GROMACS .gro file of C-alpha atoms in nm:
model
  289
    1UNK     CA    1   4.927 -12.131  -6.248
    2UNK     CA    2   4.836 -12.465  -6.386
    3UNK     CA    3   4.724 -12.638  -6.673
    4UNK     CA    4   4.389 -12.718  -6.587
    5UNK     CA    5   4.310 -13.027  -6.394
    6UNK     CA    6   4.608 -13.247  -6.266
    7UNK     CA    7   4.664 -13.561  -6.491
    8UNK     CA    8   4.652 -13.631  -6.800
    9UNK     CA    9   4.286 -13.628  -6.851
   10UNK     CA   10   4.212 -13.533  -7.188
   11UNK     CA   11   4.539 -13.487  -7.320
   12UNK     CA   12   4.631 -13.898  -7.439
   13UNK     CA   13   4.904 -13.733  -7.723
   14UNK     CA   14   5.075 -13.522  -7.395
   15UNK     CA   15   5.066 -13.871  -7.219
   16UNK     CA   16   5.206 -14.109  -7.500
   17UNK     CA   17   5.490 -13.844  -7.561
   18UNK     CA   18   5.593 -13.777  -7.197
   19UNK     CA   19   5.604 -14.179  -7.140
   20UNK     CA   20   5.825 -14.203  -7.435
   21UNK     CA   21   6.037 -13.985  -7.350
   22UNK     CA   22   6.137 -14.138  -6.990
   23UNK     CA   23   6.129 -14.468  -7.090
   24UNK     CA   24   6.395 -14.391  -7.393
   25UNK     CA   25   6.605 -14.158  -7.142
   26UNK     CA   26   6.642 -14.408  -6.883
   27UNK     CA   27   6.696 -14.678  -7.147
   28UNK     CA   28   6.952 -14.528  -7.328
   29UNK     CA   29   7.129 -14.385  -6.990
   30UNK     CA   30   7.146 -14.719  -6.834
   31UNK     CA   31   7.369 -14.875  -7.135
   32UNK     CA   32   7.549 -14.516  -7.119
   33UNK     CA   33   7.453 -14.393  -7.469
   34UNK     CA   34   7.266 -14.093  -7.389
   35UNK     CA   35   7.531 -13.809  -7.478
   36UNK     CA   36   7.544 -14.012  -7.835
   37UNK     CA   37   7.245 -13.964  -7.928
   38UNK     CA   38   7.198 -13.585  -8.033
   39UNK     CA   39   7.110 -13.466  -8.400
   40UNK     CA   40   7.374 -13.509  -8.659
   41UNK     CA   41   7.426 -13.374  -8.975
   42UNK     CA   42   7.668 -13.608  -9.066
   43UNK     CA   43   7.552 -13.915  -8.878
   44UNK     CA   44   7.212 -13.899  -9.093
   45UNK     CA   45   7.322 -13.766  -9.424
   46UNK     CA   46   7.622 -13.913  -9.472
   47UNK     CA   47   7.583 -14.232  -9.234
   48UNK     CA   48   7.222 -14.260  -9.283
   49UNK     CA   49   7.204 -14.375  -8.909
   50UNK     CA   50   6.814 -14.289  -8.990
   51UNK     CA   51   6.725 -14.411  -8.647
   52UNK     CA   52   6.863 -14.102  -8.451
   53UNK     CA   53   6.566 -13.917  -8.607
   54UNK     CA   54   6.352 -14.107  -8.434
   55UNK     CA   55   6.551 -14.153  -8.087
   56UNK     CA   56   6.666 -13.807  -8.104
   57UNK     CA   57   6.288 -13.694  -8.101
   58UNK     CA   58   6.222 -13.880  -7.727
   59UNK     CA   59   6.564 -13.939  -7.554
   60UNK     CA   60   6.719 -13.646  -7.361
   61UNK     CA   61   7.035 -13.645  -7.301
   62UNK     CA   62   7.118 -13.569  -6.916
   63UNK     CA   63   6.778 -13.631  -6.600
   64UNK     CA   64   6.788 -13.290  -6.547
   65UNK     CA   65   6.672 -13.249  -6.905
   66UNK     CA   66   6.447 -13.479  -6.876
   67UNK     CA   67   6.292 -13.356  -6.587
   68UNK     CA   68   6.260 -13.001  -6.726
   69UNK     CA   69   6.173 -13.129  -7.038
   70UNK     CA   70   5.873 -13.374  -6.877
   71UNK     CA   71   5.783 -13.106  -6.672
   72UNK     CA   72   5.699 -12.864  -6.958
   73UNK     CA   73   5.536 -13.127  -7.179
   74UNK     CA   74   5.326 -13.194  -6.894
   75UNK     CA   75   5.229 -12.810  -6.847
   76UNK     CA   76   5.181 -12.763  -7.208
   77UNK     CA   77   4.919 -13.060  -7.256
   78UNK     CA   78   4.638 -12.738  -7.199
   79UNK     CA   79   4.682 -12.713  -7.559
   80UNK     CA   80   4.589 -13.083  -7.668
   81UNK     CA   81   4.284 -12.974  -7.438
   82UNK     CA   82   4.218 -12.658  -7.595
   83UNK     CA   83   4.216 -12.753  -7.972
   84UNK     CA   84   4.176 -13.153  -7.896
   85UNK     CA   85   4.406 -13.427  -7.971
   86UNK     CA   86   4.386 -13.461  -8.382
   87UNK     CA   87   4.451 -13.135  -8.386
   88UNK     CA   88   4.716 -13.180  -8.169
   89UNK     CA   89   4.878 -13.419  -8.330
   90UNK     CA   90   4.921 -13.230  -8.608
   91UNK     CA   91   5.070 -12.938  -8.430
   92UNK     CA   92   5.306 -13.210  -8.312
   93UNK     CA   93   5.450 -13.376  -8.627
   94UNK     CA   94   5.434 -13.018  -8.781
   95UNK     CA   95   5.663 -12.888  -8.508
   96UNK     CA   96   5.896 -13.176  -8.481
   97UNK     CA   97   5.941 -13.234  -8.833
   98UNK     CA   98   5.983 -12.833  -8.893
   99UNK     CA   99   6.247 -12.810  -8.635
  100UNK     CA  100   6.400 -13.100  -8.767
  101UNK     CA  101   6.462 -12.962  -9.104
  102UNK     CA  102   6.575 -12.596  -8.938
  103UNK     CA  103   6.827 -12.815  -8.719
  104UNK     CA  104   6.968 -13.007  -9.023
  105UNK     CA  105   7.000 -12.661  -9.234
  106UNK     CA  106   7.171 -12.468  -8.938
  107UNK     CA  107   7.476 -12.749  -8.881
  108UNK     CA  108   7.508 -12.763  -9.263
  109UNK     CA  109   7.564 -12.386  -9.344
  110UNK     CA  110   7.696 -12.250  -8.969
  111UNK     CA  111   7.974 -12.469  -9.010
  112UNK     CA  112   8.072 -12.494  -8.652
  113UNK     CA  113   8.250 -12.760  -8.486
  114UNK     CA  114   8.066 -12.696  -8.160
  115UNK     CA  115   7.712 -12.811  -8.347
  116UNK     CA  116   7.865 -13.127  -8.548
  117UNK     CA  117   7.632 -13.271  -8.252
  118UNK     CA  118   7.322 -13.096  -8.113
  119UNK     CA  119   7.146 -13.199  -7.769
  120UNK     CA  120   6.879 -13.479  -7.781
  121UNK     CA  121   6.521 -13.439  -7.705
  122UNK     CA  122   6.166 -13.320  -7.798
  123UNK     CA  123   6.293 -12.947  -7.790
  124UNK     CA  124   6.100 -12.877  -8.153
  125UNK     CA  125   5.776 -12.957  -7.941
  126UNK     CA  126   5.861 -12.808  -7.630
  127UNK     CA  127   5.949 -12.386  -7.776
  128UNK     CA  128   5.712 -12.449  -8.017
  129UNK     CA  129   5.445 -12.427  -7.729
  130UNK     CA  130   5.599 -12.167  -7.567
  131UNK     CA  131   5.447 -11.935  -7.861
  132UNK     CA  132   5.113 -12.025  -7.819
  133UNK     CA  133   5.160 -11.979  -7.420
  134UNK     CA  134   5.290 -11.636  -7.527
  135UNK     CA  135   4.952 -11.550  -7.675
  136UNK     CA  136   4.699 -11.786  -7.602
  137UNK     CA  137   4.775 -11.842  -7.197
  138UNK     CA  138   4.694 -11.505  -6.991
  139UNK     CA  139   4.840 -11.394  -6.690
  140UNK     CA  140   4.633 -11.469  -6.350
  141UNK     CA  141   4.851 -11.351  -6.110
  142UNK     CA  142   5.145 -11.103  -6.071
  143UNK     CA  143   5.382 -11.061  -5.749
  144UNK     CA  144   5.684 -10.849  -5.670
  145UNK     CA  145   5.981 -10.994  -5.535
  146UNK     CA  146   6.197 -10.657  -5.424
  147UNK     CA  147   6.152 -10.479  -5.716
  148UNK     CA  148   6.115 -10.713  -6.037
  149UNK     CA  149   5.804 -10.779  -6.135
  150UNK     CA  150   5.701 -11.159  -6.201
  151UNK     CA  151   5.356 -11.350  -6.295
  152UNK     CA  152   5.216 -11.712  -6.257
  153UNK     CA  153   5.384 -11.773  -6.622
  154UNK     CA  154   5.729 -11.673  -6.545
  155UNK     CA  155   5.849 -12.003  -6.394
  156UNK     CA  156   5.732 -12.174  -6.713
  157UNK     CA  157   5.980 -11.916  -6.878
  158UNK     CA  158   6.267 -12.017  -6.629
  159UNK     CA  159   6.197 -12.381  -6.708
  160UNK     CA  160   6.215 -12.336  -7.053
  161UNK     CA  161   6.501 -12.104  -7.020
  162UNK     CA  162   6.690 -12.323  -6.819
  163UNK     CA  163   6.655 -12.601  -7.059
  164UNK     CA  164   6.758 -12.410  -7.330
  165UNK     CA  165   7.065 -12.318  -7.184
  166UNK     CA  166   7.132 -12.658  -7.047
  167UNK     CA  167   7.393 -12.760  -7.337
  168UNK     CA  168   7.465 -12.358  -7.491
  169UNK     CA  169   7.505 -12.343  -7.866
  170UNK     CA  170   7.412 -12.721  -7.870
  171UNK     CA  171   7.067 -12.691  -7.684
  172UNK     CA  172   7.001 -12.332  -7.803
  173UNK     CA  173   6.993 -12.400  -8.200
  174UNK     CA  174   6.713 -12.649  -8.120
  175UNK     CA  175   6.546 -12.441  -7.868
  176UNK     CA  176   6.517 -12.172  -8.147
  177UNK     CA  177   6.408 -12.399  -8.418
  178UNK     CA  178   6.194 -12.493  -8.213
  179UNK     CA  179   6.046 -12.161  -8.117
  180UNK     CA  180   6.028 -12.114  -8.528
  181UNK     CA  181   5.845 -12.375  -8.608
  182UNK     CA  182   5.616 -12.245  -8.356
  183UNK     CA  183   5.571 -11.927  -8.518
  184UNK     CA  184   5.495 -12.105  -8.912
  185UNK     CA  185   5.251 -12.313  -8.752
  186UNK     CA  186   5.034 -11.998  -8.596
  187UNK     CA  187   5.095 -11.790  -8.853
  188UNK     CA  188   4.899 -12.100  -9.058
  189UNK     CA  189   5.148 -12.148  -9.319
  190UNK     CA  190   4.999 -12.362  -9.565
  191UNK     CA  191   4.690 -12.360  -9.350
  192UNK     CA  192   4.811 -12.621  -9.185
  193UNK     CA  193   4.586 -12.541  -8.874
  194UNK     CA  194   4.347 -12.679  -9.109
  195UNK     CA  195   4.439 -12.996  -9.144
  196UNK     CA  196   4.355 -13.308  -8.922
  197UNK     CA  197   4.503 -13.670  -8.930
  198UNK     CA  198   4.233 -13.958  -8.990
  199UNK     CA  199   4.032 -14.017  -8.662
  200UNK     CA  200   4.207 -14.356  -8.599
  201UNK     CA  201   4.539 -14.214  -8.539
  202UNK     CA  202   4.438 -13.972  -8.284
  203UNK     CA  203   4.204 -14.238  -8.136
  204UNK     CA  204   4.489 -14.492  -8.103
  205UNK     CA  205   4.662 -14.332  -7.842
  206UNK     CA  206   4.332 -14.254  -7.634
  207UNK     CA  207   4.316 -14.627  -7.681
  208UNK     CA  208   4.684 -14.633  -7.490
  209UNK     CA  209   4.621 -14.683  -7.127
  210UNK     CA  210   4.892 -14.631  -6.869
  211UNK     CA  211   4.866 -14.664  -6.479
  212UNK     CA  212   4.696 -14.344  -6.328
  213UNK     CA  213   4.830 -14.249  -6.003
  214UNK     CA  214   4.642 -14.280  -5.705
  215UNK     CA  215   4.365 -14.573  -5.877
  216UNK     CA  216   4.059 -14.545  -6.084
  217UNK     CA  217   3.934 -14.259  -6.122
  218UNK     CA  218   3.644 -14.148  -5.923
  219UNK     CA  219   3.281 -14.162  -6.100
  220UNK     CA  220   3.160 -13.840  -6.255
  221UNK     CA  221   2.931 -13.649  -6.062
  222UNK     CA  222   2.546 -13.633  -6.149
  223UNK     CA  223   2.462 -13.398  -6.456
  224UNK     CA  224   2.292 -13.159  -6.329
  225UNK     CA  225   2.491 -13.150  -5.932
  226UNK     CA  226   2.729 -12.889  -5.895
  227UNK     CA  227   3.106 -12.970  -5.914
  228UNK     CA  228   3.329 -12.851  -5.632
  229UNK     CA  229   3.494 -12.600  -5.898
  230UNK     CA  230   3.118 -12.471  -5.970
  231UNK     CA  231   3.073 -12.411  -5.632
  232UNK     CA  232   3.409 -12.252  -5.574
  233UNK     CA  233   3.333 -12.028  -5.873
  234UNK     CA  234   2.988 -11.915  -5.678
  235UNK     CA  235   3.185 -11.853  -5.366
  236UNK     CA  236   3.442 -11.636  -5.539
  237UNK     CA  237   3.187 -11.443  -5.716
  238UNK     CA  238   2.891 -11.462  -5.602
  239UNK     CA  239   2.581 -11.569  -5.763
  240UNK     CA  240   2.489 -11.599  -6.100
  241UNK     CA  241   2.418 -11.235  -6.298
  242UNK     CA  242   2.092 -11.211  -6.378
  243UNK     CA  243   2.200 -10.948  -6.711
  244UNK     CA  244   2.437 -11.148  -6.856
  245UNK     CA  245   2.334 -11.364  -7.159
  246UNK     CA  246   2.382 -11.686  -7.196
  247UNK     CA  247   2.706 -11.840  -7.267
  248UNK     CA  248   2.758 -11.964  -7.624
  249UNK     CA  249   2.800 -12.350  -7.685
  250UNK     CA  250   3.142 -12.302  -7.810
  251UNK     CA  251   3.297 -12.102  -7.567
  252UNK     CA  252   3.153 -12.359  -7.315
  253UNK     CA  253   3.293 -12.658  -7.537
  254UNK     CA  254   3.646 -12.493  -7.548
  255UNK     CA  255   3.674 -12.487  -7.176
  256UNK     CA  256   3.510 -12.828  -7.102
  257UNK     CA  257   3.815 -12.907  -7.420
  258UNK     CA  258   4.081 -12.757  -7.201
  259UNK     CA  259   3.971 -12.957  -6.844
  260UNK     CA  260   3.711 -12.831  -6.695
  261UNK     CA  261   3.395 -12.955  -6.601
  262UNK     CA  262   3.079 -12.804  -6.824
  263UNK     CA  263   2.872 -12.627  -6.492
  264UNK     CA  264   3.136 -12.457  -6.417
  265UNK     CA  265   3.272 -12.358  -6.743
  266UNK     CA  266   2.896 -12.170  -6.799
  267UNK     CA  267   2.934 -12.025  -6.450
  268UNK     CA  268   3.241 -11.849  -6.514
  269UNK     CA  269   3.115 -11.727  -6.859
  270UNK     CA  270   2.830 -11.607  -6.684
  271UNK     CA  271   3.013 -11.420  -6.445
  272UNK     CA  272   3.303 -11.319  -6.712
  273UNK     CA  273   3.022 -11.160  -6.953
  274UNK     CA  274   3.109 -11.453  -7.205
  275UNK     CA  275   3.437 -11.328  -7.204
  276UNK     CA  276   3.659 -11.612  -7.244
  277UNK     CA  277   4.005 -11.531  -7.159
  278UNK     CA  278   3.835 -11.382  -6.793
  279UNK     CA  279   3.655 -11.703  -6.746
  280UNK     CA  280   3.966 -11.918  -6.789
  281UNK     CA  281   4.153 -11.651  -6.521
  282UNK     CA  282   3.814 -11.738  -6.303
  283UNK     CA  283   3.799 -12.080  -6.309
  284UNK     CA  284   4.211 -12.115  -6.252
  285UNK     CA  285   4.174 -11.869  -5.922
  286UNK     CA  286   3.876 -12.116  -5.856
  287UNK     CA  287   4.128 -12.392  -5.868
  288UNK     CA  288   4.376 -12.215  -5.657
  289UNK     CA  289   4.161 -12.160  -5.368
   0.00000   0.00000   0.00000
């Protein structure tokens, strides 16, 4: 299972934030200050060593964090596709900030010695995904492995649980908040799916331009030729259904939002009877192939 096409093509947030966070790791590791830089009650109440909210946000505190970590921001930018990057953004600063808040109120009233210090890192962001990948992301493939049952999702949740458990109580308190905030934000408190940030700050990080591996991209194909992924879709399933109606403009524009190229996207809600969840499992088997 992926996220849609490789890259970070159409997902600038996912890209800022996964940059960030290996440039502070490494930065912080080479003067050997990583394992000081987890959230504090007491360093940013009663301190006010403000700063650690900020560098606590980006900086693991270990690489194999931040490879897990990276790795699951990575997977998770289909959702900056999905609902686009001001949107995004918001889910973002709603998680992080949420979390935040949760983290501060669990050291202050569990009173444990073991949490005076919890694990660095974007772990608000990263379990808040992991409830809209429990609802939103459907299932593609299943296999057996003797007799457990496992699907295309499952390593995600063996990333994420293996990051979670990376530091015990210190990594699972924000690995919960996390997954909390998550929750608040789709069950729309204070309709705050609602709200979007002024165009230029979601536009300033498209702005943002990093080195893309493997060069410039290639140019688009011609509008009306048919992608590779169009033509994989007609292989799979043969031609186009001659009953079904045609696809709506907005399930069309929510897959061409999550990656995937428009003639394609109406091919697969062609084929899936407009039904949107089986046209994302179509065009991802397309992919695999």
């Amino acid at each position: 299972m992926n996220g849609g096409p490789s890259g970070f093509n159409n997902a600038p947030i996912t890209r800022t934030f996964v940059v960030a966070c290996c440039l502070f790791t490494i930065l912080f590791g080479i003067q050997g200050r990583s394992n000081k830089l987890g959230f504090s009650y007491q360093d940013i109440w009663r301190k006010l060593q403000l700063w650690k909210l900020i560098v606590s946000v980006f900086a693991f505190s270990s690489t194999p964090e931040l490879m897990f970590g990276a790795y699951l921001l990575y997977y998770f930018r289909v959702f900056e596709r999905q609902i686009g990057s001001n949107k995004y953004s918001v889910f973002v600063v709603f998680s992080l900030v949420v979390s935040s808040l949760l983290q501060l109120f669990a050291q202050a009233f569990l009173n444990d010695p073991a949490l005076n210090m919890l694990t660095s890192g974007p772990y608000g962001l990263i379990f808040s995904s992991f409830v809209p990948f429990f609802f939103d992301i459907p299932v593609s493939t299943r296999f057996r492995v003797t007799s457990i049952s496992f699907s295309d999702k499952s390593f995600i949740y063996l990333a994420g649980l293996q990051l979670l458990l990376s530091s015990w109580k210190r990594s699972i308190i924000p690995g919960l908040c996390g997954i909390l905030a998550g929750s608040l934000y789709r069950s729309n408190v204070l309709r705050i799916r609602r709200l979007k940030f002024p165009e230029f700050i979601s536009s300033f990080f498209s702005r943002l331009s990093f080195p893309s591996v493997g060069g410039t991209s290639p140019a688009p194909p011609p509008r009306n030729a048919p992608t590779f992924a169009a033509r994989q879709v007609e292989a799979n399933y043969g031609g186009p259904m001659s009953s079904a109606p045609e696809p709506p403009e907005e399930s069309i524009a929510t897959l061409v939002s999550m990656g995937f190229d428009r003639n394609s996207a109406r091919q697969a809600l062609v084929h899936a009877r407009n039904d949107i969840n089986a046209a994302t499992n179509i065009l991802l088997e397309s992919q695999a192939h």
